[in-house]
Amino acid sequence: PMRDGVIADYDITEKMLTQQLTHLVEDGWVQKKDYGEIPPRTEYSLTPLGRSFLSILYQIYDWGQSNNI
C-alpha cells in the first residue's frame, strides 16, 4: 500500500490517480478496501483478473528490455 507522500514520487496528480483507481475498480481489475477509520485509510489490491494479467505485463516488459524500448 502507498503511504502519505509517496504519490509525490510519481508524475501523477492525486485527482488523476483517484480517477484511474475508480475505473480499475469498476472494471474489476482492482479491489478497494475502505477501513472506515479516521484518518481515512484505504487499500487497493489486484483482483484475480488483475493478477491473471501480470504474466502478460512481464512478457511485454521483457520484450521491451530485450529491444531497448
Short mmCIF file of N, CA and C in Angstrom, two decimals:
data_model
loop_
_atom_site.label_atom_id
_atom_site.label_comp_id
_atom_site.label_asym_id
_atom_site.label_seq_id
_atom_site.Cartn_x
_atom_site.Cartn_y
_atom_site.Cartn_z
N PRO A 1 0.82 -1.20 0.00
CA PRO A 1 0.00 0.00 0.00
C PRO A 1 0.86 1.26 0.00
N MET A 2 0.37 2.29 -0.69
CA MET A 2 1.07 3.56 -0.72
C MET A 2 0.74 4.34 0.55
N ARG A 3 1.70 5.04 1.07
CA ARG A 3 1.51 5.85 2.26
C ARG A 3 1.50 7.32 1.89
N ASP A 4 1.08 8.16 2.83
CA ASP A 4 1.06 9.61 2.60
C ASP A 4 2.40 10.08 2.07
N GLY A 5 2.37 10.91 1.04
CA GLY A 5 3.58 11.50 0.50
C GLY A 5 4.22 10.67 -0.59
N VAL A 6 3.89 9.40 -0.69
CA VAL A 6 4.52 8.55 -1.69
C VAL A 6 4.11 8.97 -3.09
N ILE A 7 2.89 9.49 -3.24
CA ILE A 7 2.41 9.91 -4.54
C ILE A 7 3.31 11.00 -5.14
N ALA A 8 3.99 11.77 -4.30
CA ALA A 8 4.87 12.83 -4.79
C ALA A 8 6.04 12.26 -5.58
N ASP A 9 6.35 10.99 -5.41
CA ASP A 9 7.45 10.36 -6.14
C ASP A 9 7.07 9.99 -7.57
N TYR A 10 5.81 10.13 -7.92
CA TYR A 10 5.33 9.74 -9.24
C TYR A 10 4.77 10.95 -9.97
N ASP A 11 4.79 10.89 -11.30
CA ASP A 11 4.32 12.00 -12.13
C ASP A 11 2.82 11.87 -12.39
N ILE A 12 2.03 11.96 -11.32
CA ILE A 12 0.57 11.86 -11.44
C ILE A 12 -0.05 12.68 -10.31
N THR A 13 -1.14 13.36 -10.63
CA THR A 13 -1.83 14.13 -9.60
C THR A 13 -2.71 13.19 -8.78
N GLU A 14 -3.05 13.62 -7.59
CA GLU A 14 -3.92 12.81 -6.74
C GLU A 14 -5.28 12.61 -7.41
N LYS A 15 -5.78 13.65 -8.08
CA LYS A 15 -7.07 13.54 -8.77
C LYS A 15 -7.01 12.49 -9.88
N MET A 16 -5.94 12.49 -10.67
CA MET A 16 -5.83 11.52 -11.77
C MET A 16 -5.67 10.10 -11.22
N LEU A 17 -4.90 9.94 -10.16
CA LEU A 17 -4.75 8.63 -9.55
C LEU A 17 -6.09 8.11 -9.05
N THR A 18 -6.85 8.96 -8.38
CA THR A 18 -8.17 8.58 -7.87
C THR A 18 -9.09 8.16 -9.01
N GLN A 19 -9.07 8.92 -10.11
CA GLN A 19 -9.92 8.58 -11.27
C GLN A 19 -9.52 7.23 -11.86
N GLN A 20 -8.22 7.01 -12.01
CA GLN A 20 -7.75 5.75 -12.60
C GLN A 20 -8.10 4.57 -11.69
N LEU A 21 -7.89 4.73 -10.39
CA LEU A 21 -8.23 3.65 -9.46
C LEU A 21 -9.73 3.36 -9.48
N THR A 22 -10.56 4.40 -9.56
CA THR A 22 -12.01 4.21 -9.64
C THR A 22 -12.38 3.39 -10.87
N HIS A 23 -11.77 3.71 -12.01
CA HIS A 23 -12.05 2.96 -13.24
C HIS A 23 -11.58 1.51 -13.12
N LEU A 24 -10.41 1.30 -12.53
CA LEU A 24 -9.89 -0.05 -12.37
C LEU A 24 -10.78 -0.88 -11.45
N VAL A 25 -11.32 -0.26 -10.42
CA VAL A 25 -12.26 -0.95 -9.52
C VAL A 25 -13.54 -1.28 -10.28
N GLU A 26 -14.08 -0.30 -11.00
CA GLU A 26 -15.33 -0.51 -11.75
C GLU A 26 -15.18 -1.61 -12.80
N ASP A 27 -13.99 -1.72 -13.40
CA ASP A 27 -13.76 -2.72 -14.44
C ASP A 27 -13.34 -4.08 -13.90
N GLY A 28 -13.16 -4.17 -12.57
CA GLY A 28 -12.86 -5.46 -11.97
C GLY A 28 -11.39 -5.83 -11.90
N TRP A 29 -10.48 -4.92 -12.20
CA TRP A 29 -9.04 -5.20 -12.17
C TRP A 29 -8.47 -5.08 -10.76
N VAL A 30 -9.08 -4.18 -9.97
CA VAL A 30 -8.57 -3.84 -8.64
C VAL A 30 -9.74 -3.86 -7.66
N GLN A 31 -9.46 -4.26 -6.42
CA GLN A 31 -10.49 -4.16 -5.38
C GLN A 31 -10.06 -3.11 -4.36
N LYS A 32 -11.05 -2.46 -3.80
CA LYS A 32 -10.82 -1.38 -2.84
C LYS A 32 -11.30 -1.82 -1.47
N LYS A 33 -10.47 -1.59 -0.46
CA LYS A 33 -10.87 -1.89 0.92
C LYS A 33 -10.79 -0.59 1.71
N ASP A 34 -11.94 -0.15 2.19
CA ASP A 34 -12.04 1.06 2.99
C ASP A 34 -12.21 0.65 4.44
N TYR A 35 -11.32 1.10 5.30
CA TYR A 35 -11.34 0.69 6.69
C TYR A 35 -12.28 1.52 7.56
N GLY A 36 -12.82 2.61 7.02
CA GLY A 36 -13.76 3.43 7.77
C GLY A 36 -13.15 4.05 9.01
N GLU A 37 -11.87 4.36 8.95
CA GLU A 37 -11.17 4.93 10.10
C GLU A 37 -10.95 6.43 9.91
N ILE A 38 -10.61 7.08 11.01
CA ILE A 38 -10.21 8.48 10.97
C ILE A 38 -8.79 8.52 11.52
N PRO A 39 -7.80 9.02 10.80
CA PRO A 39 -7.90 9.49 9.42
C PRO A 39 -8.22 8.35 8.46
N PRO A 40 -8.79 8.70 7.30
CA PRO A 40 -9.20 7.68 6.33
C PRO A 40 -8.03 6.78 5.91
N ARG A 41 -8.34 5.49 5.78
CA ARG A 41 -7.34 4.53 5.30
C ARG A 41 -8.03 3.63 4.28
N THR A 42 -7.45 3.58 3.10
CA THR A 42 -7.98 2.77 2.01
C THR A 42 -6.83 1.99 1.39
N GLU A 43 -7.07 0.74 1.08
CA GLU A 43 -6.06 -0.07 0.40
C GLU A 43 -6.66 -0.62 -0.89
N TYR A 44 -5.80 -0.72 -1.91
CA TYR A 44 -6.18 -1.28 -3.19
C TYR A 44 -5.31 -2.50 -3.44
N SER A 45 -5.91 -3.52 -4.04
CA SER A 45 -5.15 -4.71 -4.41
C SER A 45 -5.73 -5.29 -5.69
N LEU A 46 -4.90 -6.09 -6.35
CA LEU A 46 -5.36 -6.71 -7.60
C LEU A 46 -6.38 -7.80 -7.32
N THR A 47 -7.36 -7.87 -8.19
CA THR A 47 -8.33 -8.96 -8.16
C THR A 47 -7.72 -10.16 -8.89
N PRO A 48 -8.39 -11.30 -8.88
CA PRO A 48 -7.88 -12.42 -9.68
C PRO A 48 -7.72 -12.03 -11.16
N LEU A 49 -8.63 -11.22 -11.69
CA LEU A 49 -8.48 -10.76 -13.07
C LEU A 49 -7.20 -9.96 -13.24
N GLY A 50 -6.95 -9.03 -12.32
CA GLY A 50 -5.73 -8.23 -12.38
C GLY A 50 -4.48 -9.08 -12.26
N ARG A 51 -4.49 -10.03 -11.34
CA ARG A 51 -3.33 -10.92 -11.18
C ARG A 51 -3.11 -11.79 -12.42
N SER A 52 -4.20 -12.17 -13.08
CA SER A 52 -4.05 -13.02 -14.27
C SER A 52 -3.36 -12.29 -15.41
N PHE A 53 -3.36 -10.97 -15.37
CA PHE A 53 -2.74 -10.17 -16.43
C PHE A 53 -1.25 -9.91 -16.17
N LEU A 54 -0.78 -10.19 -14.96
CA LEU A 54 0.62 -9.90 -14.62
C LEU A 54 1.61 -10.61 -15.52
N SER A 55 1.36 -11.88 -15.85
CA SER A 55 2.32 -12.61 -16.69
C SER A 55 2.44 -11.96 -18.07
N ILE A 56 1.35 -11.42 -18.59
CA ILE A 56 1.39 -10.72 -19.87
C ILE A 56 2.20 -9.43 -19.74
N LEU A 57 1.99 -8.70 -18.65
CA LEU A 57 2.77 -7.47 -18.44
C LEU A 57 4.26 -7.77 -18.33
N TYR A 58 4.61 -8.83 -17.62
CA TYR A 58 6.02 -9.21 -17.50
C TYR A 58 6.60 -9.55 -18.87
N GLN A 59 5.84 -10.22 -19.71
CA GLN A 59 6.32 -10.56 -21.05
C GLN A 59 6.54 -9.30 -21.89
N ILE A 60 5.63 -8.35 -21.78
CA ILE A 60 5.77 -7.08 -22.50
C ILE A 60 7.01 -6.33 -21.99
N TYR A 61 7.19 -6.32 -20.69
CA TYR A 61 8.36 -5.66 -20.11
C TYR A 61 9.64 -6.32 -20.62
N ASP A 62 9.70 -7.63 -20.56
CA ASP A 62 10.89 -8.35 -21.03
C ASP A 62 11.16 -8.07 -22.50
N TRP A 63 10.11 -8.05 -23.32
CA TRP A 63 10.26 -7.75 -24.74
C TRP A 63 10.84 -6.35 -24.91
N GLY A 64 10.33 -5.38 -24.19
CA GLY A 64 10.84 -4.02 -24.26
C GLY A 64 12.30 -3.94 -23.85
N GLN A 65 12.67 -4.64 -22.79
CA GLN A 65 14.05 -4.64 -22.35
C GLN A 65 14.99 -5.25 -23.39
N SER A 66 14.56 -6.34 -23.99
CA SER A 66 15.42 -7.02 -24.98
C SER A 66 15.51 -6.23 -26.29
N ASN A 67 14.57 -5.31 -26.51
CA ASN A 67 14.59 -4.49 -27.72
C ASN A 67 14.96 -3.03 -27.42
N ASN A 68 15.47 -2.80 -26.23
CA ASN A 68 15.90 -1.45 -25.82
C ASN A 68 14.80 -0.40 -25.99
N ILE A 69 13.61 -0.78 -25.63
CA ILE A 69 12.47 0.16 -25.75
C ILE A 69 12.05 0.59 -24.36
#
